[in-house]
Amino acid sequence: VPWFVAVIDGKPDFRVTRNGAREEAYRFAKCWICGDKLGAHLAWVVGPMCLVNHTSSEPPSHQDCAEYSAIACPFLVNPQQQRRPYALPSGVQSPGGVALDRNPGVALVATTTRDCKAFGDGSGGWLIRFGVVTQAKWFAHGRVATRDEIIASFTSGIEILRDLARTDGPEAEEELQRQYERALEMVPA
Ligand SMILES: [Zn+2]
């Protein structure tokens, strides 16, 4: 059971983050998966769109812990598996930001230096912006993802971000395009 998972009525609910876990992990540099101290490198388990805006709602993990969860987590392994928002315990809050309510189909383990910063999302929540990505490893169905799978996930996800950027005006759209091209450079040939 990953360190962040809430235990509800004696059973771990993998959809729910334990109260205060995000704050504790971020502030004390604890691995999101095992809870031990992080080292010089941070590994973020994210969807492809998080590579576009370098933003994650979940704190980082050790490289090995991140790769393990990208291979073993049922939600990340089975792209057909939808998020299950029904019957969430009362009091469960969204972490903040605009989460894309879709299964990206591809899980990315993005490795960075310790350079990251929490910021407010403007509506009471907070997210983490991570720095330069030094390595990107892609997974789908519990194995290494193919280029086609990665590109398919990018092209469906970017349309959602483009719709959001459009409401913010042309500058936001241009900035998004720059970020998108930077992210595509991390896709294997
Ligand atoms: Zn760990």
XYZ file of N, CA and C and ligand atoms in Angstrom:
568
model
N 0.854 -1.194 0.000
C 0.000 0.000 0.000
C 0.891 1.245 0.000
N 0.726 2.098 -1.008
C 1.555 3.316 -1.044
C 1.351 4.179 0.207
N 2.395 4.916 0.535
C 2.415 5.720 1.748
C 1.259 6.730 1.800
N 0.868 7.282 0.657
C -0.112 8.374 0.644
C -1.549 7.903 0.831
N -1.808 6.605 0.675
C -3.181 6.101 0.610
C -3.896 6.210 1.957
N -5.133 6.696 1.911
C -5.934 6.814 3.127
C -6.502 5.449 3.513
N -6.543 5.181 4.808
C -7.180 3.959 5.304
C -8.553 4.351 5.840
N -9.581 3.765 5.253
C -10.961 4.129 5.603
C -11.688 2.871 6.068
N -12.213 2.930 7.270
C -12.872 1.757 7.880
C -11.955 0.537 7.850
N -10.676 0.776 8.132
C -9.731 -0.328 8.221
C -9.211 -0.834 6.885
N -9.692 -0.223 5.788
C -9.228 -0.681 4.473
C -8.618 0.471 3.688
N -7.493 0.211 3.011
C -6.914 1.279 2.188
C -7.810 1.596 0.999
N -8.087 2.884 0.775
C -8.835 3.326 -0.399
C -7.847 4.037 -1.312
N -7.426 3.340 -2.363
C -6.349 3.836 -3.221
C -6.707 5.116 -3.957
N -8.004 5.463 -3.986
C -8.394 6.687 -4.687
C -8.222 7.907 -3.802
N -8.019 7.678 -2.502
C -8.068 8.790 -1.560
C -6.708 9.007 -0.909
N -6.287 10.269 -0.902
C -5.038 10.640 -0.263
C -5.276 10.917 1.219
N -4.443 10.337 2.061
C -4.541 10.545 3.498
C -4.482 12.042 3.818
N -5.271 12.465 4.782
C -5.284 13.880 5.181
C -3.888 14.373 5.535
N -3.480 15.471 4.922
C -2.190 16.062 5.252
C -0.997 15.403 4.575
N -1.229 14.326 3.816
C -0.095 13.607 3.216
C 0.650 14.465 2.203
N -0.086 15.217 1.409
C 0.593 16.030 0.383
C 1.500 17.067 1.038
N 0.966 17.754 2.059
C 1.759 18.777 2.749
C 3.009 18.157 3.377
N 2.795 17.019 4.054
C 3.909 16.369 4.759
C 4.987 15.916 3.766
N 4.564 15.291 2.672
C 5.523 14.793 1.678
C 6.311 15.945 1.077
N 5.596 17.020 0.728
C 6.274 18.144 0.079
C 7.228 18.839 1.056
N 6.753 19.123 2.238
C 7.544 19.909 3.182
C 8.776 19.150 3.666
N 8.635 17.855 3.905
C 9.746 17.083 4.467
C 10.446 16.202 3.429
N 10.153 16.454 2.146
C 10.800 15.719 1.051
C 10.718 14.210 1.271
N 9.483 13.745 1.509
C 9.264 12.310 1.661
C 8.738 11.727 0.353
N 9.165 10.516 0.074
C 8.700 9.821 -1.136
C 7.202 9.561 -1.036
N 6.475 9.894 -2.099
C 5.023 9.743 -2.141
C 4.597 8.273 -2.033
N 5.456 7.382 -2.459
C 5.096 5.959 -2.485
C 5.533 5.233 -1.213
N 6.798 5.460 -0.776
C 7.296 4.689 0.376
C 7.437 5.536 1.642
N 7.421 6.857 1.516
C 7.479 7.725 2.689
C 8.877 8.001 3.205
N 9.888 7.351 2.626
C 11.268 7.616 3.059
C 11.777 8.911 2.424
N 12.899 9.372 2.963
C 13.492 10.627 2.522
C 13.918 10.544 1.047
N 13.660 11.619 0.301
C 14.076 11.666 -1.098
C 15.539 12.062 -1.216
N 16.157 11.689 -2.344
C 17.554 12.016 -2.584
C 17.722 13.193 -3.521
N 18.778 13.161 -4.316
C 19.130 14.290 -5.183
C 18.206 14.394 -6.393
N 17.534 13.278 -6.737
C 16.656 13.290 -7.899
C 15.215 13.031 -7.472
N 14.302 13.675 -8.160
C 12.886 13.483 -7.898
C 12.256 12.797 -9.108
N 11.349 11.869 -8.853
C 10.655 11.190 -9.947
C 9.161 11.422 -9.795
N 8.561 11.977 -10.840
C 7.148 12.355 -10.815
C 6.371 11.375 -11.682
N 5.357 10.748 -11.099
C 4.493 9.861 -11.890
C 3.312 10.702 -12.340
N 3.286 11.014 -13.622
C 2.289 11.956 -14.126
C 1.766 11.500 -15.480
N 0.713 12.149 -15.943
C 0.234 11.949 -17.303
C 1.006 12.860 -18.241
N 0.929 12.624 -19.546
C 1.683 13.422 -20.510
C 1.402 14.923 -20.409
N 0.166 15.295 -20.072
C -0.157 16.721 -20.028
C 0.604 17.452 -18.923
N 0.982 16.720 -17.878
C 1.762 17.338 -16.798
C 3.162 17.688 -17.277
N 3.629 16.992 -18.318
C 4.932 17.318 -18.890
C 4.849 18.606 -19.703
N 3.643 18.915 -20.189
C 3.460 20.157 -20.944
C 3.586 21.357 -20.003
N 2.886 21.315 -18.876
C 2.920 22.491 -17.986
C 3.826 22.305 -16.762
N 4.575 21.180 -16.730
C 5.524 20.929 -15.632
C 4.860 21.060 -14.266
N 3.649 20.558 -14.189
C 2.878 20.709 -12.965
C 2.341 19.353 -12.521
N 2.402 19.109 -11.209
C 1.849 17.879 -10.655
C 1.060 18.203 -9.405
N -0.037 17.499 -9.210
C -0.749 17.671 -7.941
C -0.131 16.751 -6.884
N 0.513 15.671 -7.314
C 1.117 14.726 -6.369
C 2.602 15.002 -6.206
N 3.086 14.932 -4.969
C 4.513 15.107 -4.714
C 5.331 13.987 -5.370
N 6.639 14.175 -5.484
C 7.492 13.211 -6.189
C 7.862 11.995 -5.343
N 8.500 11.030 -6.018
C 8.901 9.769 -5.402
C 10.361 9.475 -5.741
N 10.890 8.402 -5.143
C 12.151 7.841 -5.609
C 11.958 7.311 -7.029
N 13.030 7.236 -7.771
C 12.945 6.702 -9.139
C 12.368 5.282 -9.152
N 12.904 4.409 -8.304
C 12.443 3.013 -8.306
C 10.980 2.914 -7.876
N 10.604 3.693 -6.862
C 9.210 3.676 -6.393
C 8.286 4.161 -7.503
N 8.704 5.207 -8.219
C 7.880 5.771 -9.284
C 7.699 4.763 -10.410
N 8.782 4.122 -10.810
C 8.686 3.155 -11.919
C 7.836 1.960 -11.493
N 7.979 1.553 -10.235
C 7.162 0.441 -9.745
C 5.678 0.788 -9.838
N 5.299 1.979 -9.384
C 3.873 2.303 -9.394
C 3.367 2.511 -10.816
N 4.217 3.005 -11.710
C 3.793 3.164 -13.107
C 3.505 1.806 -13.742
N 4.154 0.750 -13.240
C 3.948 -0.597 -13.775
C 2.842 -1.337 -13.016
N 2.715 -1.079 -11.712
C 1.834 -1.898 -10.864
C 0.484 -1.266 -10.544
N 0.387 0.074 -10.542
C -0.868 0.721 -10.149
C -1.967 0.373 -11.155
N -3.102 -0.204 -10.704
C -4.156 -0.635 -11.627
C -4.670 0.486 -12.516
N -4.784 1.670 -11.966
C -5.297 2.783 -12.762
C -4.320 3.138 -13.879
N -3.028 3.058 -13.578
C -2.026 3.416 -14.572
C -1.784 2.279 -15.561
N -2.009 1.039 -15.104
C -1.716 -0.131 -15.940
C -2.811 -0.376 -16.965
N -4.082 -0.165 -16.568
C -5.211 -0.465 -17.446
C -5.878 0.815 -17.925
N -5.501 1.276 -19.110
C -6.067 2.541 -19.589
C -7.581 2.503 -19.714
N -8.173 1.301 -19.850
C -9.633 1.243 -19.956
C -10.292 1.546 -18.616
N -9.505 1.380 -17.559
C -10.069 1.598 -16.227
C -10.292 3.085 -16.000
N -11.542 3.451 -15.813
C -11.858 4.853 -15.588
C -11.649 5.176 -14.110
N -11.477 6.445 -13.847
C -11.471 6.880 -12.452
C -12.836 6.563 -11.855
N -12.845 6.193 -10.609
C -14.112 5.823 -9.968
C -14.503 6.876 -8.948
N -15.197 7.913 -9.383
C -15.505 9.005 -8.453
C -16.678 8.681 -7.538
N -17.408 7.575 -7.841
C -18.601 7.293 -7.057
C -18.240 6.860 -5.635
N -19.144 7.147 -4.730
C -19.044 6.684 -3.350
C -17.710 7.018 -2.691
N -17.169 8.169 -3.031
C -15.987 8.615 -2.297
C -16.426 9.001 -0.886
N -15.593 8.734 0.100
C -15.967 9.106 1.468
C -16.234 10.604 1.557
N -17.101 11.009 2.448
C -17.407 12.428 2.558
C -16.176 13.183 3.035
N -16.057 14.430 2.615
C -14.934 15.253 3.033
C -13.715 15.112 2.140
N -13.793 14.289 1.091
C -12.663 14.155 0.172
C -12.602 15.397 -0.710
N -11.426 16.023 -0.725
C -11.288 17.255 -1.484
C -10.378 17.051 -2.685
N -10.680 17.786 -3.732
C -9.794 17.792 -4.886
C -8.494 18.490 -4.487
N -7.329 18.029 -4.983
C -6.060 18.619 -4.562
C -5.855 20.034 -5.074
N -6.624 20.441 -6.089
C -6.429 21.781 -6.630
C -6.081 21.718 -8.097
N -6.135 22.876 -8.756
C -5.852 22.918 -10.177
C -6.992 22.322 -10.974
N -6.766 22.205 -12.264
C -7.762 21.597 -13.131
C -7.259 20.208 -13.490
N -7.815 19.191 -12.865
C -7.422 17.828 -13.195
C -8.209 17.389 -14.413
N -7.520 16.790 -15.376
C -8.217 16.292 -16.549
C -8.888 14.987 -16.153
N -10.211 14.981 -16.280
C -10.981 13.839 -15.808
C -10.980 12.745 -16.867
N -9.831 12.190 -17.097
C -9.716 11.133 -18.096
C -8.546 10.268 -17.670
N -8.522 9.056 -18.173
C -7.349 8.233 -17.950
C -6.408 8.461 -19.121
N -5.207 8.991 -18.873
C -4.339 9.328 -20.002
C -3.851 8.105 -20.779
N -3.980 6.910 -20.215
C -3.561 5.714 -20.928
C -2.081 5.460 -20.870
N -1.314 6.495 -20.639
C 0.139 6.399 -20.581
C 0.597 7.065 -19.294
N 1.485 6.391 -18.570
C 2.051 6.979 -17.354
C 3.499 7.358 -17.631
N 3.847 8.546 -17.233
C 5.204 9.042 -17.418
C 5.904 9.117 -16.067
N 7.134 8.638 -16.025
C 7.985 8.898 -14.871
C 8.996 9.953 -15.315
N 8.796 11.178 -14.844
C 9.654 12.302 -15.213
C 10.649 12.557 -14.091
N 11.923 12.515 -14.430
C 12.965 12.708 -13.430
C 13.501 14.134 -13.506
N 13.617 14.748 -12.336
C 14.138 16.118 -12.273
C 15.149 16.216 -11.128
N 15.795 17.380 -11.051
C 16.609 17.666 -9.875
C 15.669 18.051 -8.727
N 16.227 18.512 -7.611
C 15.389 18.873 -6.463
C 14.617 20.170 -6.685
N 14.805 20.771 -7.840
C 14.221 22.064 -8.145
C 12.711 21.946 -8.384
N 11.901 22.322 -7.379
C 10.443 22.335 -7.568
C 9.843 23.309 -6.565
N 8.631 23.769 -6.849
C 8.029 24.789 -5.993
C 6.509 24.657 -5.960
N 5.957 24.707 -4.762
C 4.504 24.677 -4.620
C 3.939 26.058 -4.940
N 2.754 26.085 -5.522
C 2.104 27.366 -5.803
C 0.595 27.203 -5.681
N -0.072 28.293 -5.371
C -1.523 28.263 -5.219
C -2.195 28.195 -6.580
N -3.331 27.518 -6.651
C -4.014 27.374 -7.937
C -5.081 28.448 -8.129
N -5.159 29.392 -7.195
C -6.107 30.490 -7.343
C -7.502 30.178 -6.825
N -7.729 28.921 -6.433
C -9.045 28.611 -5.855
C -8.915 27.770 -4.591
N -7.862 28.080 -3.824
C -7.755 27.470 -2.500
C -6.905 26.215 -2.437
N -6.592 25.638 -3.572
C -5.746 24.444 -3.589
C -4.316 24.791 -3.943
N -3.465 23.789 -4.056
C -2.088 24.063 -4.477
C -1.549 22.900 -5.301
N -0.589 23.244 -6.133
C 0.041 22.295 -7.039
C 1.550 22.479 -6.916
N 2.302 21.635 -7.588
C 3.757 21.748 -7.549
C 4.282 21.899 -8.977
N 5.125 22.906 -9.175
C 5.773 23.068 -10.471
C 7.165 22.447 -10.380
N 7.478 21.541 -11.300
C 8.809 20.943 -11.268
C 9.703 21.533 -12.343
N 11.010 21.341 -12.133
C 12.001 21.984 -12.997
C 12.317 21.157 -14.238
N 13.538 21.317 -14.720
C 13.966 20.692 -15.975
C 13.898 19.169 -15.846
N 13.279 18.538 -16.824
C 13.161 17.082 -16.834
C 14.409 16.497 -17.495
N 15.145 15.696 -16.723
C 16.396 15.138 -17.239
C 16.197 13.769 -17.868
N 15.087 13.105 -17.532
C 14.814 11.800 -18.105
C 13.307 11.571 -18.109
N 12.795 10.989 -19.164
C 11.372 10.651 -19.245
C 11.237 9.184 -19.613
N 10.568 8.421 -18.764
C 10.288 7.015 -19.066
C 8.784 6.840 -19.149
N 8.334 6.163 -20.190
C 6.900 6.070 -20.500
C 6.419 4.641 -20.334
N 5.249 4.488 -19.714
C 4.696 3.155 -19.470
C 3.225 3.110 -19.872
N 2.785 1.916 -20.300
C 1.370 1.638 -20.571
C 1.157 0.147 -20.398
N 0.013 -0.241 -19.889
C -0.317 -1.662 -19.711
C 0.750 -2.411 -18.918
N 1.416 -1.742 -17.981
C 2.410 -2.425 -17.165
C 3.718 -2.723 -17.876
N 3.960 -2.061 -19.001
C 5.226 -2.235 -19.737
C 5.643 -0.885 -20.298
N 6.771 -0.858 -20.997
C 7.216 0.377 -21.634
C 6.235 0.741 -22.747
N 5.833 2.005 -22.805
C 4.855 2.450 -23.807
C 5.519 2.612 -25.165
N 4.727 2.403 -26.213
C 5.235 2.648 -27.561
C 5.077 4.127 -27.893
N 5.823 4.564 -28.908
C 5.711 5.953 -29.348
C 4.272 6.284 -29.768
N 3.619 5.355 -30.472
C 2.246 5.587 -30.930
C 1.299 5.812 -29.750
N 1.466 5.017 -28.687
C 0.607 5.179 -27.512
C 0.826 6.541 -26.862
N 2.087 6.958 -26.816
C 2.408 8.252 -26.188
C 1.813 9.394 -27.003
N 2.012 9.334 -28.313
C 1.505 10.398 -29.188
C -0.024 10.460 -29.131
N -0.677 9.294 -29.092
C -2.141 9.270 -29.025
C -2.631 9.946 -27.752
N -1.934 9.713 -26.653
C -2.333 10.326 -25.396
C -2.111 11.841 -25.432
N -0.993 12.255 -26.053
C -0.719 13.689 -26.187
C -1.785 14.378 -27.032
N -2.118 13.793 -28.191
C -3.000 14.498 -29.118
C -4.422 14.601 -28.577
N -4.852 13.621 -27.768
C -6.194 13.757 -27.190
C -6.174 14.729 -26.013
N -5.109 14.687 -25.207
C -5.045 15.548 -24.029
C -4.822 17.012 -24.358
N -4.035 17.283 -25.399
C -3.686 18.681 -25.677
C -4.911 19.475 -26.107
N -5.889 18.795 -26.706
C -7.098 19.523 -27.121
C -7.834 20.092 -25.909
N -7.817 19.347 -24.821
C -8.479 19.827 -23.599
C -7.740 21.066 -23.078
N -6.393 21.011 -23.081
C -5.617 22.164 -22.612
C -5.781 23.357 -23.551
N -5.897 23.080 -24.861
C -6.074 24.185 -25.829
C -7.392 24.897 -25.586
N -8.442 24.114 -25.277
C -9.736 24.732 -24.981
C -9.627 25.652 -23.766
N -8.859 25.198 -22.757
C -8.686 26.015 -21.553
C -7.884 27.274 -21.879
N -6.822 27.122 -22.686
C -5.953 28.262 -23.016
C -6.708 29.296 -23.843
N -7.602 28.817 -24.708
C -8.348 29.716 -25.589
C -9.133 30.740 -24.779
N -9.648 30.325 -23.635
C -10.423 31.264 -22.819
C -9.507 32.310 -22.170
N -8.178 32.025 -22.137
C -7.236 32.981 -21.548
C -6.601 33.900 -22.595
N -6.873 33.677 -23.854
C -6.379 34.577 -24.894
C -5.193 34.040 -25.668
N -4.786 34.809 -26.736
C -3.756 34.360 -27.675
C -2.398 34.093 -27.018
N -2.019 34.918 -26.033
C -0.712 34.711 -25.389
C -0.663 33.369 -24.678
N -1.748 33.035 -24.029
C -1.813 31.740 -23.343
C -1.723 30.595 -24.341
N -2.360 30.802 -25.489
C -2.331 29.762 -26.523
C -0.918 29.579 -27.077
N -0.197 30.701 -27.289
C 1.184 30.620 -27.790
C 2.090 29.960 -26.772
N 1.925 30.334 -25.512
C 2.741 29.758 -24.449
C 2.492 28.245 -24.362
N 1.231 27.866 -24.469
C 0.902 26.442 -24.427
C 1.568 25.706 -25.584
N 1.563 26.296 -26.767
C 2.185 25.653 -27.930
C 3.692 25.467 -27.692
N 4.348 26.478 -27.127
C 5.790 26.357 -26.802
C 6.023 25.203 -25.835
N 5.195 25.153 -24.790
C 5.334 24.093 -23.783
C 5.077 22.722 -24.398
N 4.129 22.667 -25.300
C 3.767 21.405 -25.941
C 4.949 20.887 -26.777
N 5.570 21.797 -27.533
C 6.702 21.381 -28.374
C 7.878 20.927 -27.515
N 8.087 21.600 -26.393
C 9.156 21.184 -25.470
C 8.870 19.771 -24.934
N 7.602 19.510 -24.612
C 7.235 18.196 -24.077
C 7.437 17.108 -25.138
N 7.084 17.412 -26.383
C 7.194 16.397 -27.438
C 8.643 15.973 -27.670
N 9.597 16.864 -27.316
C 11.017 16.502 -27.457
C 11.399 15.349 -26.538
N 10.585 15.107 -25.512
C 10.895 14.024 -24.567
C 10.267 12.690 -24.981
N 9.595 12.677 -26.119
C 8.995 11.425 -26.612
C 10.059 10.666 -27.406
N 10.242 9.378 -27.121
C 11.269 8.620 -27.830
C 10.952 8.498 -29.322
N 11.992 8.435 -30.117
C 11.827 8.355 -31.586
C 11.247 6.993 -31.977
Zn 10.291 5.686 -2.242
